[in-house]
Amino acid sequence: MTVAGRSKRRRILLAVATALALVSIAFALARLWQAQAGVEAERSWLGPTPVTVYRPAAESGAAPTEAPTAPTADGLPVVLISHGFAGSQQLMEAFAYSLARNGYLAVTFDYYGHGRNLEPLAGDVMDVEGATRTLVDQTAAVAEYARSLPGAGQRFAILGHSMASDIIVRYADADPGVDAAVAISLFSPAVTESSPENFLVIVGALEGRLKDEALRVVGLVADDPEPGVTYGEFDDGSARRAVFAPGVEHVGVLYSPTSLEETVSWLDHSFGRAPGPYDDANDGRGSAILMLFAGLVLLAWPLSRLLPQVVEPARGLNPRWRELLPAAFVPAFATPLLLFAFPADFLGVLVGGYLAVHFGLYGLITAGFCIGLRRRRATPVVATRSRRVGAAVVAAIAATLYAAGVFGLAMDRFVTSFAVTEPRVPLLALMLGGTLIYFLADEWLTRGPDVPRGAHLLTRFCFLLSLGLAVALSFEDLFFLLIIAVVIIPYFLIYGLIGGWVYRRTGDPLVSALPSAVAFGWTLAVVFPQMSG
């Protein structure tokens, strides 16, 4: 194919990609906004804790500035919804909107140390009388607030995911006013034969051992329990049921249509409500979010073509396999060994401070290999004829604003909190320092006109390997790093694509490194719980 033919084909592909991306983004936003129609969301604060109240628009009561009133028998049933470890109230919006659209008053909030909550989480996370007791007490305080809201009825239920499943079980055992409970991805040794009352357990079908835990809990009241079968009676509070949401895991279970419909049906039966037509507007929330981010990723390709070319020809270390392998594997083994005794709660953020230092040290070791390799070569493999500094600055800022800023805004609105609160500023600075060192070194190592295919995948795999080794060396202190794999793996894939497009356009690995570094640093600075004591 001629040069002109290849250019025409590229223009066609770019036009198709742009159209597909814009249609995907528009459809996803329309779907998400449609699912919120008919619901009033009132955001306020309970001390340092952000709280959001969701109610049917037609049933909206007094303005949030009015004084709370006592619960009434004919008011809306209240459901308190709590998130899991490293989550926030946005992560639970599918349940909040679904319940509100189906006639409930739903309340979400951020636990201490999470999301936008300004108060760090006090106590040892491994001690039931430590952080767990703190979170149970906080749940009780928010529950009291929820029950006193205008339009709140006397019927009250609680719902919690993952870490919060244990919190709500312990809270329900201490509060006889809890009429029903829903635990998503349950793990709790506190469940008994009689508590919580009218207890529904929902687990993703891909969650492995948690399915056994769900059946164990139901087995306390029934012999040989089966999923999807209700045991006991709603009238005396003994009803119990385990549900396996098909095709989903620990996060996907929060968006599963099965999870949402089973929750509404369970609470309707628990409160003796005549089930009406189920409003399934939020059943597609998970797929809409995936479509939104798929569109944003795809749109990055044509947008990258608008960036200025910075370097000609493209720069990079351009290693051969014999040069790349030691530069990839040595940092993976050396970093966790050198940080073996480093404190996991550095800067008062559970494993977040450690991870920032891990990124930085890993990057420094990689940079050392790059410098050594460059000096051993008689002449640079890639000679740069020109480098436009102004163009580099413009390209780096534009790529970062899109890849980190636009994605961050979308995450904050539809997935989980991405706000950098004042207490998190020191961690953000440290995290950005670590991720900048890592991504600058990694981009320089794995870029060039003849770099081996798969070089990027190899170095990213080695970084994940180093985190696994760190956990193995200090499991009790660092096992929460395993949760980070849920974030890091898709981030590596997404920002690997975006970084590749930016590099192929600008030719400068220093420019292509910045979007990934800022996106990672920002994300990891806001998701880890803040701890005190």
PDB file of N, CA and C in Angstrom, residues 31 49 193 340 416 458 532:
ATOM      1  N   ARG A  31     -28.150   7.227  29.437  1.00  0.00           N
ATOM      2  CA  ARG A  31     -28.647   6.085  30.226  1.00  0.00           C
ATOM      3  C   ARG A  31     -28.481   6.343  31.722  1.00  0.00           C
ATOM      4  N   THR A  49     -18.783  13.808  58.263  1.00  0.00           N
ATOM      5  CA  THR A  49     -19.242  12.743  57.379  1.00  0.00           C
ATOM      6  C   THR A  49     -20.193  13.258  56.304  1.00  0.00           C
ATOM      7  N   GLU A 193     -27.705 -17.388  64.658  1.00  0.00           N
ATOM      8  CA  GLU A 193     -28.935 -18.023  64.177  1.00  0.00           C
ATOM      9  C   GLU A 193     -30.110 -17.054  64.159  1.00  0.00           C
ATOM     10  N   PHE A 340      11.541  -4.114  52.915  1.00  0.00           N
ATOM     11  CA  PHE A 340      10.959  -5.147  53.776  1.00  0.00           C
ATOM     12  C   PHE A 340      10.498  -4.598  55.125  1.00  0.00           C
ATOM     13  N   THR A 416     -16.699   6.284  42.122  1.00  0.00           N
ATOM     14  CA  THR A 416     -16.284   6.436  43.516  1.00  0.00           C
ATOM     15  C   THR A 416     -15.607   7.787  43.695  1.00  0.00           C
ATOM     16  N   LEU A 458       5.722  -6.662  29.672  1.00  0.00           N
ATOM     17  CA  LEU A 458       6.693  -7.323  30.542  1.00  0.00           C
ATOM     18  C   LEU A 458       7.013  -6.464  31.757  1.00  0.00           C
ATOM     19  N   SER A 532      -5.695   6.817  61.897  1.00  0.00           N
ATOM     20  CA  SER A 532      -5.083   7.526  63.028  1.00  0.00           C
ATOM     21  C   SER A 532      -5.052   6.580  64.217  1.00  0.00           C
TER      22      SER A 532
END
